[in-house]
Amino acid sequence: MTAGELVPFAAGIAAILPPIFEEGAAEMDTGIFPGDVNPITSAMSSMAHIVHTSEAHGIDAGVMRAAEGMARRAVGLGHGADGFLRVAEVLGRR
């Protein structure tokens, strides 16, 4: 795939971002992180599969491994049923 062939896909992704940002801002402002659609535990499981598959194909998964670690930290603190943005709040803790 060339960079030019990627443009329509990137534009499609960009179009869905504003509502995601609005929803995320509301969650951060209220401190309520509903996980009814995609709880952290589900996202963490998906990330573990991506890490495993990437590394099995020789692809560096360092960034995904770090994100998975942040999710594991949130789950360890009892937030596994919350939405993924809870991770941002957990990262701010000292």
PDB file of N, CA and C in Angstrom:
ATOM      1  N   MET A   1       0.850  -1.168   0.000  1.00  0.00           N
ATOM      2  CA  MET A   1       0.000   0.000   0.000  1.00  0.00           C
ATOM      3  C   MET A   1       0.898   1.233   0.000  1.00  0.00           C
ATOM      4  N   THR A   2       0.575   2.181  -0.835  1.00  0.00           N
ATOM      5  CA  THR A   2       1.335   3.428  -0.877  1.00  0.00           C
ATOM      6  C   THR A   2       0.737   4.415   0.124  1.00  0.00           C
ATOM      7  N   ALA A   3       1.478   5.463   0.392  1.00  0.00           N
ATOM      8  CA  ALA A   3       0.976   6.503   1.301  1.00  0.00           C
ATOM      9  C   ALA A   3      -0.306   7.119   0.747  1.00  0.00           C
ATOM     10  N   GLY A   4      -0.357   7.329  -0.558  1.00  0.00           N
ATOM     11  CA  GLY A   4      -1.557   7.899  -1.177  1.00  0.00           C
ATOM     12  C   GLY A   4      -2.775   6.999  -1.026  1.00  0.00           C
ATOM     13  N   GLU A   5      -2.565   5.701  -1.077  1.00  0.00           N
ATOM     14  CA  GLU A   5      -3.685   4.761  -0.915  1.00  0.00           C
ATOM     15  C   GLU A   5      -4.204   4.744   0.523  1.00  0.00           C
ATOM     16  N   LEU A   6      -3.377   5.172   1.444  1.00  0.00           N
ATOM     17  CA  LEU A   6      -3.767   5.206   2.850  1.00  0.00           C
ATOM     18  C   LEU A   6      -4.652   6.409   3.175  1.00  0.00           C
ATOM     19  N   VAL A   7      -4.570   7.467   2.372  1.00  0.00           N
ATOM     20  CA  VAL A   7      -5.277   8.716   2.664  1.00  0.00           C
ATOM     21  C   VAL A   7      -6.780   8.529   2.907  1.00  0.00           C
ATOM     22  N   PRO A   8      -7.543   7.815   2.074  1.00  0.00           N
ATOM     23  CA  PRO A   8      -8.977   7.679   2.362  1.00  0.00           C
ATOM     24  C   PRO A   8      -9.259   7.000   3.707  1.00  0.00           C
ATOM     25  N   PHE A   9      -8.425   6.047   4.082  1.00  0.00           N
ATOM     26  CA  PHE A   9      -8.609   5.382   5.370  1.00  0.00           C
ATOM     27  C   PHE A   9      -8.314   6.343   6.515  1.00  0.00           C
ATOM     28  N   ALA A  10      -7.240   7.125   6.370  1.00  0.00           N
ATOM     29  CA  ALA A  10      -6.884   8.100   7.397  1.00  0.00           C
ATOM     30  C   ALA A  10      -7.975   9.156   7.534  1.00  0.00           C
ATOM     31  N   ALA A  11      -8.547   9.584   6.417  1.00  0.00           N
ATOM     32  CA  ALA A  11      -9.624  10.575   6.464  1.00  0.00           C
ATOM     33  C   ALA A  11     -10.846  10.001   7.184  1.00  0.00           C
ATOM     34  N   GLY A  12     -11.136   8.737   6.949  1.00  0.00           N
ATOM     35  CA  GLY A  12     -12.257   8.097   7.636  1.00  0.00           C
ATOM     36  C   GLY A  12     -12.041   8.036   9.129  1.00  0.00           C
ATOM     37  N   ILE A  13     -10.825   7.722   9.531  1.00  0.00           N
ATOM     38  CA  ILE A  13     -10.505   7.682  10.960  1.00  0.00           C
ATOM     39  C   ILE A  13     -10.606   9.084  11.552  1.00  0.00           C
ATOM     40  N   ALA A  14     -10.095  10.080  10.846  1.00  0.00           N
ATOM     41  CA  ALA A  14     -10.149  11.459  11.341  1.00  0.00           C
ATOM     42  C   ALA A  14     -11.588  11.922  11.536  1.00  0.00           C
ATOM     43  N   ALA A  15     -12.497  11.456  10.696  1.00  0.00           N
ATOM     44  CA  ALA A  15     -13.896  11.884  10.790  1.00  0.00           C
ATOM     45  C   ALA A  15     -14.584  11.374  12.052  1.00  0.00           C
ATOM     46  N   ILE A  16     -14.139  10.243  12.575  1.00  0.00           N
ATOM     47  CA  ILE A  16     -14.799   9.711  13.772  1.00  0.00           C
ATOM     48  C   ILE A  16     -14.170  10.227  15.068  1.00  0.00           C
ATOM     49  N   LEU A  17     -13.072  10.948  14.974  1.00  0.00           N
ATOM     50  CA  LEU A  17     -12.386  11.396  16.185  1.00  0.00           C
ATOM     51  C   LEU A  17     -13.126  12.468  16.987  1.00  0.00           C
ATOM     52  N   PRO A  18     -13.734  13.507  16.370  1.00  0.00           N
ATOM     53  CA  PRO A  18     -14.383  14.533  17.199  1.00  0.00           C
ATOM     54  C   PRO A  18     -15.404  13.986  18.199  1.00  0.00           C
ATOM     55  N   PRO A  19     -16.315  13.082  17.822  1.00  0.00           N
ATOM     56  CA  PRO A  19     -17.226  12.558  18.847  1.00  0.00           C
ATOM     57  C   PRO A  19     -16.509  11.755  19.926  1.00  0.00           C
ATOM     58  N   ILE A  20     -15.444  11.061  19.543  1.00  0.00           N
ATOM     59  CA  ILE A  20     -14.678  10.305  20.533  1.00  0.00           C
ATOM     60  C   ILE A  20     -14.017  11.264  21.523  1.00  0.00           C
ATOM     61  N   PHE A  21     -13.476  12.380  21.028  1.00  0.00           N
ATOM     62  CA  PHE A  21     -12.852  13.368  21.907  1.00  0.00           C
ATOM     63  C   PHE A  21     -13.887  13.987  22.846  1.00  0.00           C
ATOM     64  N   GLU A  22     -15.085  14.292  22.307  1.00  0.00           N
ATOM     65  CA  GLU A  22     -16.137  14.879  23.137  1.00  0.00           C
ATOM     66  C   GLU A  22     -16.549  13.931  24.250  1.00  0.00           C
ATOM     67  N   GLU A  23     -16.746  12.675  23.916  1.00  0.00           N
ATOM     68  CA  GLU A  23     -17.127  11.677  24.910  1.00  0.00           C
ATOM     69  C   GLU A  23     -16.015  11.507  25.949  1.00  0.00           C
ATOM     70  N   GLY A  24     -14.791  11.445  25.485  1.00  0.00           N
ATOM     71  CA  GLY A  24     -13.663  11.300  26.398  1.00  0.00           C
ATOM     72  C   GLY A  24     -13.511  12.493  27.327  1.00  0.00           C
ATOM     73  N   ALA A  25     -13.716  13.686  26.803  1.00  0.00           N
ATOM     74  CA  ALA A  25     -13.622  14.893  27.639  1.00  0.00           C
ATOM     75  C   ALA A  25     -14.692  14.863  28.726  1.00  0.00           C
ATOM     76  N   ALA A  26     -15.901  14.440  28.363  1.00  0.00           N
ATOM     77  CA  ALA A  26     -16.973  14.353  29.354  1.00  0.00           C
ATOM     78  C   ALA A  26     -16.614  13.338  30.439  1.00  0.00           C
ATOM     79  N   GLU A  27     -16.054  12.212  30.046  1.00  0.00           N
ATOM     80  CA  GLU A  27     -15.651  11.201  31.029  1.00  0.00           C
ATOM     81  C   GLU A  27     -14.577  11.754  31.962  1.00  0.00           C
ATOM     82  N   MET A  28     -13.582  12.416  31.395  1.00  0.00           N
ATOM     83  CA  MET A  28     -12.508  12.956  32.227  1.00  0.00           C
ATOM     84  C   MET A  28     -13.034  14.041  33.163  1.00  0.00           C
ATOM     85  N   ASP A  29     -13.931  14.895  32.662  1.00  0.00           N
ATOM     86  CA  ASP A  29     -14.460  15.974  33.486  1.00  0.00           C
ATOM     87  C   ASP A  29     -15.353  15.468  34.613  1.00  0.00           C
ATOM     88  N   THR A  30     -16.105  14.412  34.373  1.00  0.00           N
ATOM     89  CA  THR A  30     -17.011  13.890  35.394  1.00  0.00           C
ATOM     90  C   THR A  30     -16.371  12.827  36.267  1.00  0.00           C
ATOM     91  N   GLY A  31     -15.300  12.209  35.780  1.00  0.00           N
ATOM     92  CA  GLY A  31     -14.678  11.120  36.520  1.00  0.00           C
ATOM     93  C   GLY A  31     -15.478   9.833  36.455  1.00  0.00           C
ATOM     94  N   ILE A  32     -16.387   9.766  35.492  1.00  0.00           N
ATOM     95  CA  ILE A  32     -17.204   8.567  35.290  1.00  0.00           C
ATOM     96  C   ILE A  32     -16.747   7.923  33.985  1.00  0.00           C
ATOM     97  N   PHE A  33     -16.311   6.663  34.062  1.00  0.00           N
ATOM     98  CA  PHE A  33     -15.730   5.969  32.925  1.00  0.00           C
ATOM     99  C   PHE A  33     -16.510   4.690  32.630  1.00  0.00           C
ATOM    100  N   PRO A  34     -17.672   4.825  31.969  1.00  0.00           N
ATOM    101  CA  PRO A  34     -18.491   3.629  31.730  1.00  0.00           C
ATOM    102  C   PRO A  34     -17.761   2.614  30.854  1.00  0.00           C
ATOM    103  N   GLY A  35     -17.810   1.382  31.263  1.00  0.00           N
ATOM    104  CA  GLY A  35     -17.129   0.331  30.522  1.00  0.00           C
ATOM    105  C   GLY A  35     -18.087  -0.660  29.909  1.00  0.00           C
ATOM    106  N   ASP A  36     -19.332  -0.238  29.723  1.00  0.00           N
ATOM    107  CA  ASP A  36     -20.349  -1.157  29.215  1.00  0.00           C
ATOM    108  C   ASP A  36     -20.088  -1.612  27.788  1.00  0.00           C
ATOM    109  N   VAL A  37     -19.413  -0.826  26.994  1.00  0.00           N
ATOM    110  CA  VAL A  37     -19.135  -1.203  25.606  1.00  0.00           C
ATOM    111  C   VAL A  37     -17.791  -1.921  25.485  1.00  0.00           C
ATOM    112  N   ASN A  38     -16.774  -1.373  26.140  1.00  0.00           N
ATOM    113  CA  ASN A  38     -15.426  -1.949  26.026  1.00  0.00           C
ATOM    114  C   ASN A  38     -14.662  -1.719  27.332  1.00  0.00           C
ATOM    115  N   PRO A  39     -14.839  -2.599  28.314  1.00  0.00           N
ATOM    116  CA  PRO A  39     -14.121  -2.410  29.578  1.00  0.00           C
ATOM    117  C   PRO A  39     -12.620  -2.589  29.403  1.00  0.00           C
ATOM    118  N   ILE A  40     -11.885  -2.062  30.351  1.00  0.00           N
ATOM    119  CA  ILE A  40     -10.423  -2.145  30.290  1.00  0.00           C
ATOM    120  C   ILE A  40      -9.961  -3.595  30.159  1.00  0.00           C
ATOM    121  N   THR A  41     -10.631  -4.516  30.840  1.00  0.00           N
ATOM    122  CA  THR A  41     -10.210  -5.919  30.760  1.00  0.00           C
ATOM    123  C   THR A  41     -10.261  -6.431  29.333  1.00  0.00           C
ATOM    124  N   SER A  42     -11.262  -6.031  28.577  1.00  0.00           N
ATOM    125  CA  SER A  42     -11.381  -6.458  27.185  1.00  0.00           C
ATOM    126  C   SER A  42     -10.281  -5.831  26.332  1.00  0.00           C
ATOM    127  N   ALA A  43     -10.061  -4.536  26.529  1.00  0.00           N
ATOM    128  CA  ALA A  43      -9.009  -3.849  25.776  1.00  0.00           C
ATOM    129  C   ALA A  43      -7.643  -4.446  26.104  1.00  0.00           C
ATOM    130  N   MET A  44      -7.435  -4.760  27.384  1.00  0.00           N
ATOM    131  CA  MET A  44      -6.165  -5.344  27.809  1.00  0.00           C
ATOM    132  C   MET A  44      -5.940  -6.699  27.134  1.00  0.00           C
ATOM    133  N   SER A  45      -6.976  -7.487  27.050  1.00  0.00           N
ATOM    134  CA  SER A  45      -6.873  -8.781  26.377  1.00  0.00           C
ATOM    135  C   SER A  45      -6.534  -8.608  24.906  1.00  0.00           C
ATOM    136  N   SER A  46      -7.180  -7.664  24.254  1.00  0.00           N
ATOM    137  CA  SER A  46      -6.890  -7.386  22.840  1.00  0.00           C
ATOM    138  C   SER A  46      -5.448  -6.938  22.659  1.00  0.00           C
ATOM    139  N   MET A  47      -4.982  -6.077  23.556  1.00  0.00           N
ATOM    140  CA  MET A  47      -3.601  -5.595  23.455  1.00  0.00           C
ATOM    141  C   MET A  47      -2.610  -6.738  23.641  1.00  0.00           C
ATOM    142  N   ALA A  48      -2.904  -7.651  24.552  1.00  0.00           N
ATOM    143  CA  ALA A  48      -2.016  -8.797  24.759  1.00  0.00           C
ATOM    144  C   ALA A  48      -1.911  -9.631  23.486  1.00  0.00           C
ATOM    145  N   HIS A  49      -3.032  -9.807  22.790  1.00  0.00           N
ATOM    146  CA  HIS A  49      -3.010 -10.564  21.533  1.00  0.00           C
ATOM    147  C   HIS A  49      -2.207  -9.822  20.465  1.00  0.00           C
ATOM    148  N   ILE A  50      -2.365  -8.512  20.417  1.00  0.00           N
ATOM    149  CA  ILE A  50      -1.621  -7.716  19.433  1.00  0.00           C
ATOM    150  C   ILE A  50      -0.123  -7.799  19.715  1.00  0.00           C
ATOM    151  N   VAL A  51       0.256  -7.685  20.987  1.00  0.00           N
ATOM    152  CA  VAL A  51       1.670  -7.800  21.362  1.00  0.00           C
ATOM    153  C   VAL A  51       2.214  -9.154  20.932  1.00  0.00           C
ATOM    154  N   HIS A  52       1.500 -10.207  21.280  1.00  0.00           N
ATOM    155  CA  HIS A  52       1.953 -11.564  20.956  1.00  0.00           C
ATOM    156  C   HIS A  52       2.100 -11.747  19.444  1.00  0.00           C
ATOM    157  N   THR A  53       1.082 -11.350  18.700  1.00  0.00           N
ATOM    158  CA  THR A  53       1.102 -11.528  17.245  1.00  0.00           C
ATOM    159  C   THR A  53       2.187 -10.671  16.601  1.00  0.00           C
ATOM    160  N   SER A  54       2.320  -9.436  17.056  1.00  0.00           N
ATOM    161  CA  SER A  54       3.354  -8.552  16.504  1.00  0.00           C
ATOM    162  C   SER A  54       4.738  -9.144  16.708  1.00  0.00           C
ATOM    163  N   GLU A  55       5.001  -9.530  17.945  1.00  0.00           N
ATOM    164  CA  GLU A  55       6.330 -10.057  18.245  1.00  0.00           C
ATOM    165  C   GLU A  55       6.587 -11.377  17.526  1.00  0.00           C
ATOM    166  N   ALA A  56       5.551 -12.180  17.319  1.00  0.00           N
ATOM    167  CA  ALA A  56       5.705 -13.437  16.584  1.00  0.00           C
ATOM    168  C   ALA A  56       6.086 -13.189  15.125  1.00  0.00           C
ATOM    169  N   HIS A  57       5.732 -11.990  14.625  1.00  0.00           N
ATOM    170  CA  HIS A  57       6.062 -11.631  13.241  1.00  0.00           C
ATOM    171  C   HIS A  57       7.255 -10.680  13.167  1.00  0.00           C
ATOM    172  N   GLY A  58       7.963 -10.522  14.276  1.00  0.00           N
ATOM    173  CA  GLY A  58       9.161  -9.690  14.268  1.00  0.00           C
ATOM    174  C   GLY A  58       8.890  -8.200  14.271  1.00  0.00           C
ATOM    175  N   ILE A  59       7.695  -7.813  14.694  1.00  0.00           N
ATOM    176  CA  ILE A  59       7.328  -6.394  14.735  1.00  0.00           C
ATOM    177  C   ILE A  59       7.494  -5.891  16.162  1.00  0.00           C
ATOM    178  N   ASP A  60       8.149  -4.753  16.328  1.00  0.00           N
ATOM    179  CA  ASP A  60       8.355  -4.174  17.648  1.00  0.00           C
ATOM    180  C   ASP A  60       7.009  -3.791  18.259  1.00  0.00           C
ATOM    181  N   ALA A  61       6.728  -4.317  19.422  1.00  0.00           N
ATOM    182  CA  ALA A  61       5.456  -4.053  20.096  1.00  0.00           C
ATOM    183  C   ALA A  61       5.669  -3.261  21.380  1.00  0.00           C
ATOM    184  N   GLY A  62       6.766  -2.529  21.463  1.00  0.00           N
ATOM    185  CA  GLY A  62       7.089  -1.806  22.684  1.00  0.00           C
ATOM    186  C   GLY A  62       6.023  -0.820  23.120  1.00  0.00           C
ATOM    187  N   VAL A  63       5.482  -0.060  22.193  1.00  0.00           N
ATOM    188  CA  VAL A  63       4.459   0.929  22.543  1.00  0.00           C
ATOM    189  C   VAL A  63       3.186   0.224  23.006  1.00  0.00           C
ATOM    190  N   MET A  64       2.781  -0.820  22.296  1.00  0.00           N
ATOM    191  CA  MET A  64       1.588  -1.554  22.686  1.00  0.00           C
ATOM    192  C   MET A  64       1.805  -2.263  24.014  1.00  0.00           C
ATOM    193  N   ARG A  65       2.988  -2.771  24.238  1.00  0.00           N
ATOM    194  CA  ARG A  65       3.302  -3.424  25.512  1.00  0.00           C
ATOM    195  C   ARG A  65       3.188  -2.414  26.663  1.00  0.00           C
ATOM    196  N   ALA A  66       3.640  -1.181  26.433  1.00  0.00           N
ATOM    197  CA  ALA A  66       3.526  -0.136  27.459  1.00  0.00           C
ATOM    198  C   ALA A  66       2.058   0.192  27.732  1.00  0.00           C
ATOM    199  N   ALA A  67       1.251   0.299  26.680  1.00  0.00           N
ATOM    200  CA  ALA A  67      -0.181   0.571  26.858  1.00  0.00           C
ATOM    201  C   ALA A  67      -0.854  -0.570  27.609  1.00  0.00           C
ATOM    202  N   GLU A  68      -0.486  -1.793  27.272  1.00  0.00           N
ATOM    203  CA  GLU A  68      -1.032  -2.958  27.973  1.00  0.00           C
ATOM    204  C   GLU A  68      -0.648  -2.906  29.450  1.00  0.00           C
ATOM    205  N   GLY A  69       0.568  -2.497  29.746  1.00  0.00           N
ATOM    206  CA  GLY A  69       1.009  -2.372  31.136  1.00  0.00           C
ATOM    207  C   GLY A  69       0.199  -1.349  31.904  1.00  0.00           C
ATOM    208  N   MET A  70      -0.134  -0.229  31.244  1.00  0.00           N
ATOM    209  CA  MET A  70      -0.965   0.787  31.892  1.00  0.00           C
ATOM    210  C   MET A  70      -2.357   0.227  32.175  1.00  0.00           C
ATOM    211  N   ALA A  71      -2.888  -0.528  31.227  1.00  0.00           N
ATOM    212  CA  ALA A  71      -4.199  -1.143  31.424  1.00  0.00           C
ATOM    213  C   ALA A  71      -4.141  -2.139  32.580  1.00  0.00           C
ATOM    214  N   ARG A  72      -3.088  -2.927  32.639  1.00  0.00           N
ATOM    215  CA  ARG A  72      -2.932  -3.895  33.739  1.00  0.00           C
ATOM    216  C   ARG A  72      -2.876  -3.184  35.091  1.00  0.00           C
ATOM    217  N   ARG A  73      -2.221  -2.035  35.124  1.00  0.00           N
ATOM    218  CA  ARG A  73      -2.158  -1.258  36.363  1.00  0.00           C
ATOM    219  C   ARG A  73      -3.552  -0.817  36.793  1.00  0.00           C
ATOM    220  N   ALA A  74      -4.346  -0.317  35.835  1.00  0.00           N
ATOM    221  CA  ALA A  74      -5.708   0.119  36.147  1.00  0.00           C
ATOM    222  C   ALA A  74      -6.549  -1.053  36.641  1.00  0.00           C
ATOM    223  N   VAL A  75      -6.410  -2.196  35.995  1.00  0.00           N
ATOM    224  CA  VAL A  75      -7.152  -3.395  36.414  1.00  0.00           C
ATOM    225  C   VAL A  75      -6.714  -3.793  37.820  1.00  0.00           C
ATOM    226  N   GLY A  76      -5.429  -3.753  38.068  1.00  0.00           N
ATOM    227  CA  GLY A  76      -4.912  -4.100  39.386  1.00  0.00           C
ATOM    228  C   GLY A  76      -5.426  -3.192  40.494  1.00  0.00           C
ATOM    229  N   LEU A  77      -5.788  -1.976  40.135  1.00  0.00           N
ATOM    230  CA  LEU A  77      -6.345  -1.030  41.099  1.00  0.00           C
ATOM    231  C   LEU A  77      -7.857  -1.164  41.230  1.00  0.00           C
ATOM    232  N   GLY A  78      -8.419  -2.175  40.547  1.00  0.00           N
ATOM    233  CA  GLY A  78      -9.848  -2.441  40.681  1.00  0.00           C
ATOM    234  C   GLY A  78     -10.739  -1.770  39.653  1.00  0.00           C
ATOM    235  N   HIS A  79     -10.167  -1.300  38.540  1.00  0.00           N
ATOM    236  CA  HIS A  79     -10.940  -0.575  37.532  1.00  0.00           C
ATOM    237  C   HIS A  79     -11.192  -1.368  36.259  1.00  0.00           C
ATOM    238  N   GLY A  80     -11.108  -2.680  36.322  1.00  0.00           N
ATOM    239  CA  GLY A  80     -11.232  -3.508  35.127  1.00  0.00           C
ATOM    240  C   GLY A  80     -12.546  -3.372  34.394  1.00  0.00           C
ATOM    241  N   ALA A  81     -13.627  -3.052  35.098  1.00  0.00           N
ATOM    242  CA  ALA A  81     -14.937  -2.915  34.453  1.00  0.00           C
ATOM    243  C   ALA A  81     -15.169  -1.523  33.893  1.00  0.00           C
ATOM    244  N   ASP A  82     -14.246  -0.601  34.149  1.00  0.00           N
ATOM    245  CA  ASP A  82     -14.390   0.776  33.668  1.00  0.00           C
ATOM    246  C   ASP A  82     -13.965   0.893  32.209  1.00  0.00           C
ATOM    247  N   GLY A  83     -14.331   2.009  31.594  1.00  0.00           N
ATOM    248  CA  GLY A  83     -13.893   2.308  30.245  1.00  0.00           C
ATOM    249  C   GLY A  83     -12.405   2.627  30.223  1.00  0.00           C
ATOM    250  N   PHE A  84     -11.804   2.548  29.039  1.00  0.00           N
ATOM    251  CA  PHE A  84     -10.351   2.650  28.925  1.00  0.00           C
ATOM    252  C   PHE A  84      -9.784   3.986  29.387  1.00  0.00           C
ATOM    253  N   LEU A  85     -10.537   5.056  29.293  1.00  0.00           N
ATOM    254  CA  LEU A  85      -9.985   6.348  29.692  1.00  0.00           C
ATOM    255  C   LEU A  85      -9.686   6.427  31.184  1.00  0.00           C
ATOM    256  N   ARG A  86     -10.161   5.469  31.962  1.00  0.00           N
ATOM    257  CA  ARG A  86      -9.776   5.405  33.377  1.00  0.00           C
ATOM    258  C   ARG A  86      -8.254   5.323  33.487  1.00  0.00           C
ATOM    259  N   VAL A  87      -7.616   4.767  32.477  1.00  0.00           N
ATOM    260  CA  VAL A  87      -6.156   4.649  32.487  1.00  0.00           C
ATOM    261  C   VAL A  87      -5.507   6.019  32.633  1.00  0.00           C
ATOM    262  N   ALA A  88      -6.065   7.031  32.003  1.00  0.00           N
ATOM    263  CA  ALA A  88      -5.495   8.388  32.097  1.00  0.00           C
ATOM    264  C   ALA A  88      -5.525   8.883  33.530  1.00  0.00           C
ATOM    265  N   GLU A  89      -6.611   8.613  34.229  1.00  0.00           N
ATOM    266  CA  GLU A  89      -6.711   9.021  35.627  1.00  0.00           C
ATOM    267  C   GLU A  89      -5.689   8.261  36.484  1.00  0.00           C
ATOM    268  N   VAL A  90      -5.557   6.975  36.216  1.00  0.00           N
ATOM    269  CA  VAL A  90      -4.610   6.153  36.968  1.00  0.00           C
ATOM    270  C   VAL A  90      -3.180   6.655  36.736  1.00  0.00           C
ATOM    271  N   LEU A  91      -2.872   7.068  35.520  1.00  0.00           N
ATOM    272  CA  LEU A  91      -1.522   7.567  35.213  1.00  0.00           C
ATOM    273  C   LEU A  91      -1.198   8.832  35.990  1.00  0.00           C
ATOM    274  N   GLY A  92      -2.229   9.618  36.321  1.00  0.00           N
ATOM    275  CA  GLY A  92      -2.011  10.861  37.050  1.00  0.00           C
ATOM    276  C   GLY A  92      -1.775  10.663  38.527  1.00  0.00           C
ATOM    277  N   ARG A  93      -2.011   9.451  39.036  1.00  0.00           N
ATOM    278  CA  ARG A  93      -1.795   9.185  40.461  1.00  0.00           C
ATOM    279  C   ARG A  93      -0.313   9.085  40.766  1.00  0.00           C
ATOM    280  N   ARG A  94       0.013   9.436  41.967  1.00  0.00           N
ATOM    281  CA  ARG A  94       1.425   9.361  42.393  1.00  0.00           C
ATOM    282  C   ARG A  94       1.609   8.210  43.323  1.00  0.00           C
TER     283      ARG A  94
END
